[in-house]
C-alpha atoms as one frame of an Amber mdcrd trajectory, in Angstrom:
protein
 -17.059   1.399  -0.408 -16.217   2.276   3.152 -13.186   3.327   5.052 -13.818
   3.147   8.760 -11.795   4.009  11.844 -12.224   2.348  15.199 -10.590   2.685
  18.571  -9.008  -0.609  19.592  -7.297   0.383  22.811  -5.627   3.324  24.387
  -3.458   4.953  21.774  -4.346   2.626  18.916  -6.701   3.317  15.970  -7.636
   0.773  13.339  -8.349   2.057   9.826 -10.193  -0.569   7.777 -10.956  -0.641
   4.061 -13.982  -2.583   2.940 -14.736  -2.478  -0.756 -16.002  -5.843  -2.038
 -15.157  -7.999  -3.800 -11.357  -7.506  -3.787 -10.682  -4.069  -2.246  -9.673
  -2.551  -5.584 -10.160   1.122  -4.883 -11.735   3.796  -7.154 -10.272   7.283
  -7.240 -12.335   8.561  -4.319 -11.506   5.523  -2.276  -7.790   6.386  -2.261
  -8.562   9.878  -1.058 -10.887   8.556   1.613  -8.180   6.237   2.858  -5.647
   9.050   2.910  -7.973  11.284   4.918  -8.697   8.508   7.450  -5.019   7.716
   8.050  -4.090  11.403   8.346  -6.953  12.116  10.693  -5.966   9.215  12.970
  -2.342  10.298  13.026  -3.180  13.886  13.924  -5.219  12.857  16.974  -3.016
  13.604  19.975  -4.355  10.590  21.806  -3.211   8.174  19.035   0.269   6.683
  19.158  -0.106   3.937  16.551  -2.379   3.215  13.573  -3.224  -0.281  12.295
  -4.112  -0.399   8.570  -6.372  -3.383   7.840  -8.907  -4.610   5.326 -12.092
  -6.655   5.353 -13.037  -9.342   2.865 -10.997 -11.668   0.716  -7.681  -9.837
   0.739  -5.854  -6.706   1.743  -5.818  -4.696  -1.484  -5.979  -5.424  -5.245
  -4.854  -1.978  -6.314  -6.676   0.445  -8.603 -10.219  -0.205  -9.857  -9.341
  -1.046 -13.489 -12.986  -0.931 -14.522 -13.148   2.718 -13.537 -10.258   3.451
 -15.842 -11.798   1.464 -18.683 -15.103   3.361 -18.419 -13.309   6.697 -18.892
 -12.835   7.725 -22.511 -10.334  10.413 -21.569  -7.573  10.638 -18.983  -9.475
  12.042 -16.012  -9.763   8.706 -14.156  -6.111   7.853 -14.764  -4.919  11.222
 -13.464  -7.277  10.820 -10.520  -5.988   7.335  -9.734  -2.340   8.513  -9.964
  -2.970  11.400  -7.622  -5.207   9.383  -5.282  -2.652   6.612  -4.941   0.107
   9.124  -4.289  -2.026  10.738  -1.589  -2.828   7.453   0.148   0.744   6.162
   0.035   2.027   9.514   1.326  -0.548   9.558   4.107   0.810   6.214   5.406
   4.426   7.315   5.060   3.944  10.784   6.675   1.421   9.669   9.273   2.590
  11.365  12.498   2.674   8.039  14.322   3.848   4.543  13.310   1.599   2.527
  11.003   1.279  -1.224  11.287  -0.115  -2.981   8.238  -2.192  -6.086   8.885
  -2.109  -8.069   5.641  -4.090 -11.123   4.677  -4.698 -12.706   1.298  -3.607
 -10.728  -1.723  -1.641  -7.515  -1.504  -1.185  -6.372  -5.103  -0.411  -3.130
  -6.930  -1.562  -0.282  -4.766  -1.585  -2.659  -1.796   2.192  -2.915  -2.096
   2.322   0.879  -2.169   0.528   1.018   1.114   2.488  -1.667   2.995   5.765
  -0.581   1.524   5.267   2.820   3.200   4.098   1.332   6.486   6.403   1.161
   9.494   5.777  -2.477  10.199   3.924  -5.413   8.590   2.176  -8.361  10.200
   0.927 -10.904   7.672  -1.190 -13.994   7.607   0.150 -17.239   6.230  -1.966
 -16.880   3.092  -0.689 -13.422   2.222   1.022 -12.791  -1.161   2.619  -9.589
  -2.332   3.276  -8.489  -5.926   3.062  -5.927  -8.710   1.043  -7.222 -11.677
   1.360  -3.793 -13.248   2.904  -4.947 -16.553  -0.138  -7.222 -17.043  -2.427
  -4.265 -16.457  -0.854  -1.800 -18.810   0.616   0.268 -15.955   3.774   0.998
 -14.081   4.422   2.071 -10.524   5.024   1.066  -6.890   8.463  -0.389  -7.630
   9.540   2.285  -5.160   7.613   0.486  -2.445   8.403  -3.084  -3.501  12.085
  -2.100  -3.243  11.419  -1.439   0.487  10.315  -5.084   0.910  12.835  -7.096
  -1.109  16.443  -6.683  -2.411  16.912  -4.761  -5.714  17.466  -7.700  -8.084
  14.527  -9.656  -6.685  12.420  -6.513  -6.995  13.309  -6.215 -10.667  12.581
  -9.854 -11.380   9.239  -9.697  -9.638   8.361  -6.503 -11.460   9.289  -7.846
 -14.924   7.460 -11.146 -14.382   4.444  -9.990 -12.366   5.197 -12.861  -9.953
   4.292 -12.660  -6.231   6.150 -13.442  -3.041   4.701 -15.002   0.093   4.585
 -13.606   3.560   7.050 -16.281   4.612   9.568 -15.119   1.965   9.209 -11.540
   3.151   9.769 -12.703   6.705  13.037 -14.212   5.552  14.021 -10.878   4.009
  13.237  -9.128   7.266  10.494  -6.881   5.889   7.613  -8.656   7.710   7.563
  -8.670  11.483   5.437 -11.771  12.042   3.525 -14.379  10.012   0.549 -15.929
  11.700  -2.517 -18.046  10.866  -5.261 -15.885   9.297  -7.535 -16.023  12.358
  -4.693 -14.612  14.485  -3.779 -11.701  12.207  -5.614  -8.860  13.919  -4.576
 -10.004  17.395  -0.971 -10.129  16.293  -1.126  -6.717  14.610  -2.841  -5.172
  17.651  -0.298  -6.743  19.970   2.519  -4.998  18.090   0.543  -1.775  17.854
  -0.086  -1.772  21.615   3.577  -2.406  22.326   4.465   0.638  20.235   1.629
   2.741  21.694   2.995   2.124  25.198   5.831   4.502  24.359   5.713   8.271
  24.949   3.541   9.835  22.237   5.759  12.874  21.692   8.874  10.730  21.341
   7.098   8.428  18.863   6.238  11.398  16.702   9.803  12.602  16.837  11.070
   9.132  16.014   8.789   8.810  13.005   9.942  12.139  11.634  13.601  11.230
  12.277  13.396   7.871  10.587  11.672   9.335   7.525  14.366  11.996   7.393
  17.173   9.449   7.096  15.533   7.309   4.367  17.980   6.960   1.469  15.146
   7.360  -1.155  12.507  10.122  -1.286   9.585   7.704  -1.705   7.100  10.368
  -2.673   9.220  11.912  -5.439  10.358   8.480  -6.625   6.751   7.238  -6.943
   5.584  10.284  -8.793   8.485   9.768 -11.202   7.243   6.219 -11.912   3.727
   7.505 -12.543   4.981   9.682 -15.383   5.724   6.487 -17.337   2.278   5.107
 -16.529   0.736   8.192 -18.122   3.094   7.896 -21.117   1.982   4.301 -21.666
  -1.626   5.461 -21.739  -0.930   8.312 -24.137   0.857   5.879 -26.483  -2.079
   3.445 -26.414   0.136   0.759 -24.931  -1.846   0.503 -21.726  -5.207  -0.278
 -23.367  -3.578  -2.834 -25.696  -1.796  -4.627 -22.885  -4.899  -4.647 -20.636
  -6.875  -6.282 -23.454  -4.305  -9.041 -23.842  -3.538  -9.294 -20.133   0.168
  -8.689 -20.396   0.911 -10.899 -23.373   2.631  -9.623 -26.492   0.064  -8.809
 -29.156
């Protein structure tokens, strides 16, 4: 598993996750991602961060196999805290974050892009929360930043996905481009943002976060409490074994 940071151009840093085969992150991976985003945002020379991923898709959420190997609750607690750290790092990054999304963006992936400042997606990108099929809850906080409330609830209850084109229609995706043009389009937007004064950008990011109607960090931690309850009750294991179908 690797999280790398590269300088793309003046003022722009690209943070890339590469964890084959589907970028489902273990506990440490979420912390590594959080550290990379925070470090990039704290660099006084950086004025925009691009969050990207290598491989088949953007992010498939938590590494379920890591949870299944743990006979106690240490991995679950670690995943809850790690996801909260990574999502918060994107949200509180001192400069704007542009998410470059291709392929699948599921579970924790929605948590990341829902907290980003802008999203550029490829035509093959799909977004969703299959949490109820995985014996979990969470990230409705972030899906609600991408689609209207009733659609969010329907997607959550059914584990269905939405396409990049649908999110473009809702105004939550900036551009949809062919897969081979994704990084160029994301960098184009990032460079336009990075052309602004760095101090003003940091003030703008803080100001926009300050007027958000929902405290996304507190809201997400509230959701996670129900994930833990489902595990304590044994529901999570049962549902994962039947892949979301009633036993």
